[in-house]
Short mmCIF file of C-alpha atoms in Angstrom, two decimals:
data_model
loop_
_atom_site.label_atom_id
_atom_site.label_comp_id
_atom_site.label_asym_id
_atom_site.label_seq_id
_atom_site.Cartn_x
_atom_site.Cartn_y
_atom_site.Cartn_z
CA UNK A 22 105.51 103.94 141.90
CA UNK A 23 104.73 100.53 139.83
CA UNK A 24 107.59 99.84 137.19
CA UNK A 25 106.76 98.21 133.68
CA UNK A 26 108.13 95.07 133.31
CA UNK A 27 108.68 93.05 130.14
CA UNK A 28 108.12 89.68 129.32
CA UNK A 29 107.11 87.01 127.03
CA UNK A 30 103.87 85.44 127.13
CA UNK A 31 101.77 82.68 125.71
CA UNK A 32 99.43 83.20 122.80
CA UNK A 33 96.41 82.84 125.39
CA UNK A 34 97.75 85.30 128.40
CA UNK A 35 98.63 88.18 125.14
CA UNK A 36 95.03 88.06 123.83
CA UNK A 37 93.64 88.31 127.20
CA UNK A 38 96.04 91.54 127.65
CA UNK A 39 95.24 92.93 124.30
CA UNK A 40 91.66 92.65 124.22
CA UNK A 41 91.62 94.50 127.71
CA UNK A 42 93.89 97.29 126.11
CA UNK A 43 91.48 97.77 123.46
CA UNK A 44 88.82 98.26 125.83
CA UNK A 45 90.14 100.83 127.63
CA UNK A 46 91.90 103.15 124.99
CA UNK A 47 90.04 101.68 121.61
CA UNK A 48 86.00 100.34 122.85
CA UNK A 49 84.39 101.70 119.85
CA UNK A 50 86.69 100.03 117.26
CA UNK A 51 86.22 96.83 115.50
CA UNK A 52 89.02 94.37 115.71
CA UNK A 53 89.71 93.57 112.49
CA UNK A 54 93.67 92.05 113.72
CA UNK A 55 92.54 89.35 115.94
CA UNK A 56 91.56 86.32 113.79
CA UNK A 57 94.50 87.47 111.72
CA UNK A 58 97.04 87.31 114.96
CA UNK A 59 95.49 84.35 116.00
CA UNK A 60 96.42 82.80 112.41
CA UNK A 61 100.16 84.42 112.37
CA UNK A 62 100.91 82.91 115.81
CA UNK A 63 99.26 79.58 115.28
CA UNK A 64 102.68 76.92 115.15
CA UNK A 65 100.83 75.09 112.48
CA UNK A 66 100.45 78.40 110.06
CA UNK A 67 102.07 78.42 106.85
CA UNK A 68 103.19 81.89 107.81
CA UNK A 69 104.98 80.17 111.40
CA UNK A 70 107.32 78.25 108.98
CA UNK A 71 109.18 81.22 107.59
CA UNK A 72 108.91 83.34 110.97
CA UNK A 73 109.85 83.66 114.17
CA UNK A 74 106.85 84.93 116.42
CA UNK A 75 107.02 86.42 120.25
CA UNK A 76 104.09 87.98 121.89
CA UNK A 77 104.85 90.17 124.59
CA UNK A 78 103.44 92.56 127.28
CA UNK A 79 104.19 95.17 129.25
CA UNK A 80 103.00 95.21 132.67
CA UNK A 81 103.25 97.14 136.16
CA UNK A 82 104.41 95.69 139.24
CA UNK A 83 100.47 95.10 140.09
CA UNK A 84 100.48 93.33 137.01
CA UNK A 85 97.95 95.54 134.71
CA UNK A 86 99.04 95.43 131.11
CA UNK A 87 100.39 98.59 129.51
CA UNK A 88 101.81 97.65 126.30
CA UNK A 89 101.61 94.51 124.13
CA UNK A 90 102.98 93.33 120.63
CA UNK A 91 104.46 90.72 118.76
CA UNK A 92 108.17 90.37 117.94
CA UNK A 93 108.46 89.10 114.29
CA UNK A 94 111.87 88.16 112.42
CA UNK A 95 110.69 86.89 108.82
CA UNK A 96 112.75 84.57 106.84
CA UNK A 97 112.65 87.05 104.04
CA UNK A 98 113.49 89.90 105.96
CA UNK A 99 115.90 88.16 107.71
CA UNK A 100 118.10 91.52 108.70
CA UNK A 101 115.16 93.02 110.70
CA UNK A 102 112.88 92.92 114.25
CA UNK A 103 109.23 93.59 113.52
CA UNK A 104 107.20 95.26 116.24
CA UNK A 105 104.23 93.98 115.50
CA UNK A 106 100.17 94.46 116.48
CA UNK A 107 101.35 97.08 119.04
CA UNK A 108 98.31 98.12 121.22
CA UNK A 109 99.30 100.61 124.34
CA UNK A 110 97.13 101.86 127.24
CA UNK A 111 96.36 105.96 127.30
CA UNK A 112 97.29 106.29 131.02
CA UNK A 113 101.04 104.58 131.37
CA UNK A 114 101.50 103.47 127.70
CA UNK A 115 104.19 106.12 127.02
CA UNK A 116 106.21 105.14 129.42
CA UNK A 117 105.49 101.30 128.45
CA UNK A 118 106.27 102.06 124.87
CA UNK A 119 109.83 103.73 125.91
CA UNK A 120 110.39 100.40 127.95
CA UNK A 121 109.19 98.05 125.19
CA UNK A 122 111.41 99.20 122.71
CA UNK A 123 114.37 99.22 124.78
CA UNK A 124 114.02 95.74 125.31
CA UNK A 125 113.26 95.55 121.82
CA UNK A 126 117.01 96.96 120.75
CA UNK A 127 118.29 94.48 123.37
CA UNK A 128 116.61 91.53 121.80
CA UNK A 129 117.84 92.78 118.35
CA UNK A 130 121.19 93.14 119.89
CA UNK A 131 120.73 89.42 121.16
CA UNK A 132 120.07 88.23 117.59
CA UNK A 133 122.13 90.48 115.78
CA UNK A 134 119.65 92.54 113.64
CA UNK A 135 120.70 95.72 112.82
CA UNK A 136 117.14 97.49 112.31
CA UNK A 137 113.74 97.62 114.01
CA UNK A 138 110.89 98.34 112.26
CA UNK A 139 107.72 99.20 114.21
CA UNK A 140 104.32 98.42 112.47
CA UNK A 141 105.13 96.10 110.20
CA UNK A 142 103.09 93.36 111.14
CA UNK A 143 104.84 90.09 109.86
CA UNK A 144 103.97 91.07 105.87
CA UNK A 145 103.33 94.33 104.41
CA UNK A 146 99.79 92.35 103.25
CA UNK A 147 98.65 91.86 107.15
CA UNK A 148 99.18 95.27 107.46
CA UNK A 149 101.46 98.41 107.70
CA UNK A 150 101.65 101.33 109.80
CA UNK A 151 99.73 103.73 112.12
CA UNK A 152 97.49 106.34 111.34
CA UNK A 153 98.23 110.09 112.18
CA UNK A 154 94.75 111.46 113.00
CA UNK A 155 91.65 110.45 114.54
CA UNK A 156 89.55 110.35 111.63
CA UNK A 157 86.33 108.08 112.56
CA UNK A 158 85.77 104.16 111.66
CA UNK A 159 88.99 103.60 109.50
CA UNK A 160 87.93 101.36 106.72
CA UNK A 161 88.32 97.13 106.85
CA UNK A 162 91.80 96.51 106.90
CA UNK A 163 93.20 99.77 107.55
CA UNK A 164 95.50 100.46 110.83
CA UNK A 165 93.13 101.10 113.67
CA UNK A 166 94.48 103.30 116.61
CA UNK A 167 94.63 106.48 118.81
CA UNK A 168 96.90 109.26 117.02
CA UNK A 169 98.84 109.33 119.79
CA UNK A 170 100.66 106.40 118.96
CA UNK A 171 101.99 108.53 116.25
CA UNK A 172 103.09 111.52 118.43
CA UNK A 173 104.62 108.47 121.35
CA UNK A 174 107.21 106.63 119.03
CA UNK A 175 108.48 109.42 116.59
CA UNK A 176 110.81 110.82 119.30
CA UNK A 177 112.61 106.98 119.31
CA UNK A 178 113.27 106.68 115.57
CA UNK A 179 115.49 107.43 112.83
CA UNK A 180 113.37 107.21 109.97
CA UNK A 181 109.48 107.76 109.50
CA UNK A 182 108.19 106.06 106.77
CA UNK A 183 105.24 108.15 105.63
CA UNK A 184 101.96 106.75 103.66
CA UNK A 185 98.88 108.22 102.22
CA UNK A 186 95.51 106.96 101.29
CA UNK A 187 93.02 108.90 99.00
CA UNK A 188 88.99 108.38 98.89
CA UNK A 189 86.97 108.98 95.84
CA UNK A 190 83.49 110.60 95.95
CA UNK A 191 82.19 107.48 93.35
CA UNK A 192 78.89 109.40 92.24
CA UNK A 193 80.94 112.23 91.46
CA UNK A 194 84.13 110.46 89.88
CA UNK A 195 84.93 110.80 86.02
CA UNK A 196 88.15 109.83 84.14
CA UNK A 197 87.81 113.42 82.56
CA UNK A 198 89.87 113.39 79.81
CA UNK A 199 91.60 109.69 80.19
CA UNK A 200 88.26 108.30 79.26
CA UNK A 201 88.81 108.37 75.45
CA UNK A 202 91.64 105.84 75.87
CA UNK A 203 89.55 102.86 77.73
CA UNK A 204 88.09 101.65 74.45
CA UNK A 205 91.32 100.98 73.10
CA UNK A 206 92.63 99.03 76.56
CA UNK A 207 89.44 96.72 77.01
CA UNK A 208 90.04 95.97 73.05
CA UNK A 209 93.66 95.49 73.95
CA UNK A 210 93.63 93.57 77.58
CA UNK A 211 90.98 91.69 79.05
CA UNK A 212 89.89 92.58 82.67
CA UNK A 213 88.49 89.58 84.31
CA UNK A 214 86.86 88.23 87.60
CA UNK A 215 88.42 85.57 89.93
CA UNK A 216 87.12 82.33 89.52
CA UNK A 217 86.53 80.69 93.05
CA UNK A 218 85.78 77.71 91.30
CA UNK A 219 89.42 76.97 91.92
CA UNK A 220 90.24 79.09 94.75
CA UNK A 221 93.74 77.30 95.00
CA UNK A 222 95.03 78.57 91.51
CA UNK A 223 93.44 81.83 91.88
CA UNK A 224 95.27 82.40 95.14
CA UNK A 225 98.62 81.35 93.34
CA UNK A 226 97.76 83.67 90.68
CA UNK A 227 97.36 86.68 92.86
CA UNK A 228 100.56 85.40 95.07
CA UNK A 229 102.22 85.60 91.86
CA UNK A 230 101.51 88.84 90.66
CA UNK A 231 102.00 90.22 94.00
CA UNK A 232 105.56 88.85 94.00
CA UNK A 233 106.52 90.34 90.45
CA UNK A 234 104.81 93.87 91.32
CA UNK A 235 106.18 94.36 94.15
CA UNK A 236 109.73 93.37 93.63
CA UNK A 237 111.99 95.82 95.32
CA UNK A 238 109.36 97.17 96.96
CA UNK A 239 110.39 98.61 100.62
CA UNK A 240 109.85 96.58 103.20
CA UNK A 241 108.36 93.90 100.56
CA UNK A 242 109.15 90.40 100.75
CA UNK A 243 108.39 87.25 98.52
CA UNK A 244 104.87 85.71 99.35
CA UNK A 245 103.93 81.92 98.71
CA UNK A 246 100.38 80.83 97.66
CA UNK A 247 99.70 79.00 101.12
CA UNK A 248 100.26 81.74 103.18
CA UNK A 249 97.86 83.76 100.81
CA UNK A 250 95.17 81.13 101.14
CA UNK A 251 95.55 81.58 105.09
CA UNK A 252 95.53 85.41 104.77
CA UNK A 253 92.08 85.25 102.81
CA UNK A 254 90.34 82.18 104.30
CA UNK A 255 89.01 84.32 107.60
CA UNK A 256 86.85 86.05 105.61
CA UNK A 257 86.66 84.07 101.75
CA UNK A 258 82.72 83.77 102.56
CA UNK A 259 82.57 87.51 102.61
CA UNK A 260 84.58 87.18 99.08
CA UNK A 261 83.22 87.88 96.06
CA UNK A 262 84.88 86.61 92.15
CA UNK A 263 84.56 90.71 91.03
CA UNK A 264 86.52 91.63 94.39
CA UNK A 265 89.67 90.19 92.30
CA UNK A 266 90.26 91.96 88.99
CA UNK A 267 93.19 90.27 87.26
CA UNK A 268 94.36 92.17 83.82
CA UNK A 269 94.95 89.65 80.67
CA UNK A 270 97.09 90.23 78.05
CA UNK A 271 96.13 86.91 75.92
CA UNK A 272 96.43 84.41 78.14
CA UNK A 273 99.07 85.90 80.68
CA UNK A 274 97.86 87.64 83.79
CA UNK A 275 99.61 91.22 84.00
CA UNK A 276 98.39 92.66 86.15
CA UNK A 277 95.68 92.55 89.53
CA UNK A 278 93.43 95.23 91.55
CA UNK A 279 92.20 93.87 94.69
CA UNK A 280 88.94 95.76 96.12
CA UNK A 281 85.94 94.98 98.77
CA UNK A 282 83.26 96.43 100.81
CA UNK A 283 84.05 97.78 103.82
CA UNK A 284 83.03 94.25 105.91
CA UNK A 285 83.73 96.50 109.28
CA UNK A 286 80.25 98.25 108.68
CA UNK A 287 78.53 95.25 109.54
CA UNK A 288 80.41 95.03 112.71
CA UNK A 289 79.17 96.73 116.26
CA UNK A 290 81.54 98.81 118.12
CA UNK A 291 84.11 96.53 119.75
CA UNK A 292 83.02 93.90 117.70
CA UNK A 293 84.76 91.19 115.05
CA UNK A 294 83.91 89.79 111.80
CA UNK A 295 82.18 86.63 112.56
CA UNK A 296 78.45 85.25 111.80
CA UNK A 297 76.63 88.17 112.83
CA UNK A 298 78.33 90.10 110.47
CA UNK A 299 78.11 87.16 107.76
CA UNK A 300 74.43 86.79 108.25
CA UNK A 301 73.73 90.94 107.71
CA UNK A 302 75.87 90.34 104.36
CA UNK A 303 74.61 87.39 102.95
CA UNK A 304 70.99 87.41 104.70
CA UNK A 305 69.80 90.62 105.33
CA UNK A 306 72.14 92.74 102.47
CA UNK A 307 73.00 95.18 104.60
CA UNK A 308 74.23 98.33 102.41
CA UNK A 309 77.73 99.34 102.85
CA UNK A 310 78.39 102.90 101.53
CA UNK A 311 82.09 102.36 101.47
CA UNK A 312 84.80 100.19 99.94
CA UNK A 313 88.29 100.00 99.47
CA UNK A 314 90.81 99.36 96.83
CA UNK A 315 93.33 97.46 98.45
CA UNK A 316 95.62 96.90 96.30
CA UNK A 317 96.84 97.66 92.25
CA UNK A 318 99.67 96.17 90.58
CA UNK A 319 101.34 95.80 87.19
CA UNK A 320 103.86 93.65 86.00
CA UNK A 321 107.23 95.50 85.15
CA UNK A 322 107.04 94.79 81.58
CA UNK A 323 103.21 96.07 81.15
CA UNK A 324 103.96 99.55 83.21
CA UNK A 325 103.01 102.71 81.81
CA UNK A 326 100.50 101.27 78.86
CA UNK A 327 97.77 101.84 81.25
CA UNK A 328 96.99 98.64 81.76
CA UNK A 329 96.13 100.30 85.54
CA UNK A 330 93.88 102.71 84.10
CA UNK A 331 92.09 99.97 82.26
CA UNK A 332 91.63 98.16 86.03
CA UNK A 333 90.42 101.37 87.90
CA UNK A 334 87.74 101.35 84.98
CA UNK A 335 86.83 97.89 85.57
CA UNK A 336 86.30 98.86 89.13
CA UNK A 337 84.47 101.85 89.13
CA UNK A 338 81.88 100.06 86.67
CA UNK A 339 81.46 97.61 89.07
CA UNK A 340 81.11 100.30 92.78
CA UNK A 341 79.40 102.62 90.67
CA UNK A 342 75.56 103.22 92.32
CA UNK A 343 76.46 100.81 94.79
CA UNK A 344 78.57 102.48 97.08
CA UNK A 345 78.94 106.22 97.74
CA UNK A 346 82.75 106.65 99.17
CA UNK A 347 85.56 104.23 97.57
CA UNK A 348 89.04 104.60 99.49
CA UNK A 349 92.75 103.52 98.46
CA UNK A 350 94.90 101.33 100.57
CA UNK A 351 98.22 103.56 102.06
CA UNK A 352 100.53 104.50 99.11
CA UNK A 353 104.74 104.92 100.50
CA UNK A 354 105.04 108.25 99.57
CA UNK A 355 108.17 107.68 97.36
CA UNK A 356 106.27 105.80 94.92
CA UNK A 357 105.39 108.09 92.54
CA UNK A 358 103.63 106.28 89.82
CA UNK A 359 101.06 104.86 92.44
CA UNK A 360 100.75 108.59 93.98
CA UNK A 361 100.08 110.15 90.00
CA UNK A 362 97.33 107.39 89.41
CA UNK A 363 95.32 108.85 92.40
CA UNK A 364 96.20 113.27 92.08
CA UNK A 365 95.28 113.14 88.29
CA UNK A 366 91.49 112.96 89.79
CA UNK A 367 92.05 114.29 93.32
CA UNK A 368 92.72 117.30 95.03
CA UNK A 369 94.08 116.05 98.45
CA UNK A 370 94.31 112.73 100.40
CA UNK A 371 92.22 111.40 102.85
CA UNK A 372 94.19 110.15 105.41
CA UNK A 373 97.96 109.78 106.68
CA UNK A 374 99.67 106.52 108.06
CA UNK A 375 103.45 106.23 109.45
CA UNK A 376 105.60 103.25 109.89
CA UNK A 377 109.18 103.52 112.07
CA UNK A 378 112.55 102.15 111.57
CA UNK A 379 115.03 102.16 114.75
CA UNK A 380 118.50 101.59 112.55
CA UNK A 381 119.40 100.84 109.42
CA UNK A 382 117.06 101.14 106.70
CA UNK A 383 115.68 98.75 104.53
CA UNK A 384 116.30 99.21 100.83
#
């Protein structure tokens, strides 16, 4: 019987592993991660000089690759060992996954973390968790595997971190009874576009708001504008000023909704973003029936004056007649006031993510 062995490997040797991982357990699903792994574990990245980055694989004795990921310790979550971009082979992954996370503990152990967290990939931003249930073509930017990742690692945790994601029915969609109010927020707060015309400043102004949104956020960390401008410039020429809605009270931004078309509908099976897809977008204006709100935030001190009502407006009038589904971006399950801006116009959610924590958790 072949038995898994761990080991480091060069940036090169874990792409080569990971793309034929994908083939075998994921060949229908676009690869939304790679330009974005190839960026995280480039020693040149912005993102490089606040982390520590290890690919890794998990191979047989004959040398076929089970298992790979990337251990990540991040200067600001300096406490914790990210398993990262985890892919695993159906036939032999289960057993790779067991031995990948017990070298895992050991290399915490090594470095004195007390806590693992598995899915976490560098940033909550490039990404967070695993979905629960086969459910199709997950939208652009949303976790992309087999739900039996799910089922494999919840035996080997101590805390689940659970997430939801809702989808809107946009022809359908009203603000029922809300509606009355939005006169009296666009004559109170201005909702405006990003202006690319200084992509720099914008990028600081979203890094920004990010950072004072989020604060105390699980599993949040402080961002800085250059590793935002890294995080958006694989796909800025797919961007679009009314993807970035930034909330104006005067002249002080207070708050920001981040949206966009679902770019992985212009992508074959197996497939990447890239020039093909460009040219369909920009060329050809191929119609994508989906998009996603990524993210919504509000500044502490402009909470609860629905200055986030005022933003979902400014959204909807934008998707409205252009696209027929719009979904949310996973929601922690603890956060209430995220959770109550999505039930007071839907019935259930539309999909399930989980991230795991092997230790202490983060507060």
């Amino acid at each position: 019987m072949s038995l898994p062995l761990v080991e480091r490997v060069s940036a090169r040797r874990f792409f080569l592993y990971r793309r034929t991982l994908r083939r075998i357990g994921q060949p229908a699903a676009r690869d939304s991660e790679e330009d974005l792994i190839r960026l995280l574990l480039c020693p040149r990245s912005a993102f490089a000089a606040r982390t520590r980055r290890i690919p890794v694989v998990v191979r047989d004795s004959g040398g076929r690759a089970l298992a790979t990921a990337v251990w990540m310790v991040a200067e600001g979550l300096p406490d914790t060992l990210q398993i990262a971009f985890l892919d695993l082979a159906p036939e032999g992954g289960q057993q790779a996954l067991s031995i990948l996370l017990d070298a895992s503990r050991q290399h915490a152990a090594s470095l004195g973390l007390p806590q693992i967290v598995i899915g976490l990939n560098g940033h909550v931003n490039n990404g967070f968790g695993f979905a629960t249930k086969d459910a199709g073509q997950p939208c652009f930017g949303v976790p992309s595997n087999p739900a039996y990742y799910a089922d494999w690692l919840r035996p080997h945790v101590d805390h689940i971190q659970k997430m939801t994601s809702y989808a809107y029915d946009v022809g359908a969609f009203s603000f029922g009874r809300h509606a009355r109010v939005l006169p009296g927020l666009f004559r109170r707060y201005r909702f405006r576009a990003a202006d690319f015309s200084d992509i720099r400043r914008e990028i600081a102004c979203y890094t920004a708001l990010n950072n004072a949104c989020f604060e105390g956020h699980p599993f949040y960390f402080t961002r800085t504008p250059a590793e935002d401008y890294e995080l958006f410039h694989s796909f800025r020429l797919f961007l679009k000023p009314e993807h970035f809605i930034v909330a104006m009270d005067g002249d002080r931004p207070v708050g920001f909704l981040l949206w966009y078309p679902d770019f992985d509908a212009l992508v074959p099976p197996g497939g990447r973003l890239g020039l093909g897809a460009l040219w369909r977008y920009r060329i050809r204006h191929q119609p994508i029936r989906r998009c996603k709100i990524a993210e919504i935030g509000v500044v502490p001190s402009h909470q609860h004056r629905g200055v986030a009502l005022g933003m979902m407006a400014e959204c909807f009038a934008r998707i409205r007649d252009r696209f027929a589904i719009c979904e949310t971006g996973w929601i922690l399950d603890e956060n209430e006031q995220s959770l109550s801006l999505n039930t007071r116009w839907l019935d259930a959610p539309a999909h399930t993510y989980e991230a795991y924590v092997i230790g202490s958790r983060v507060r």
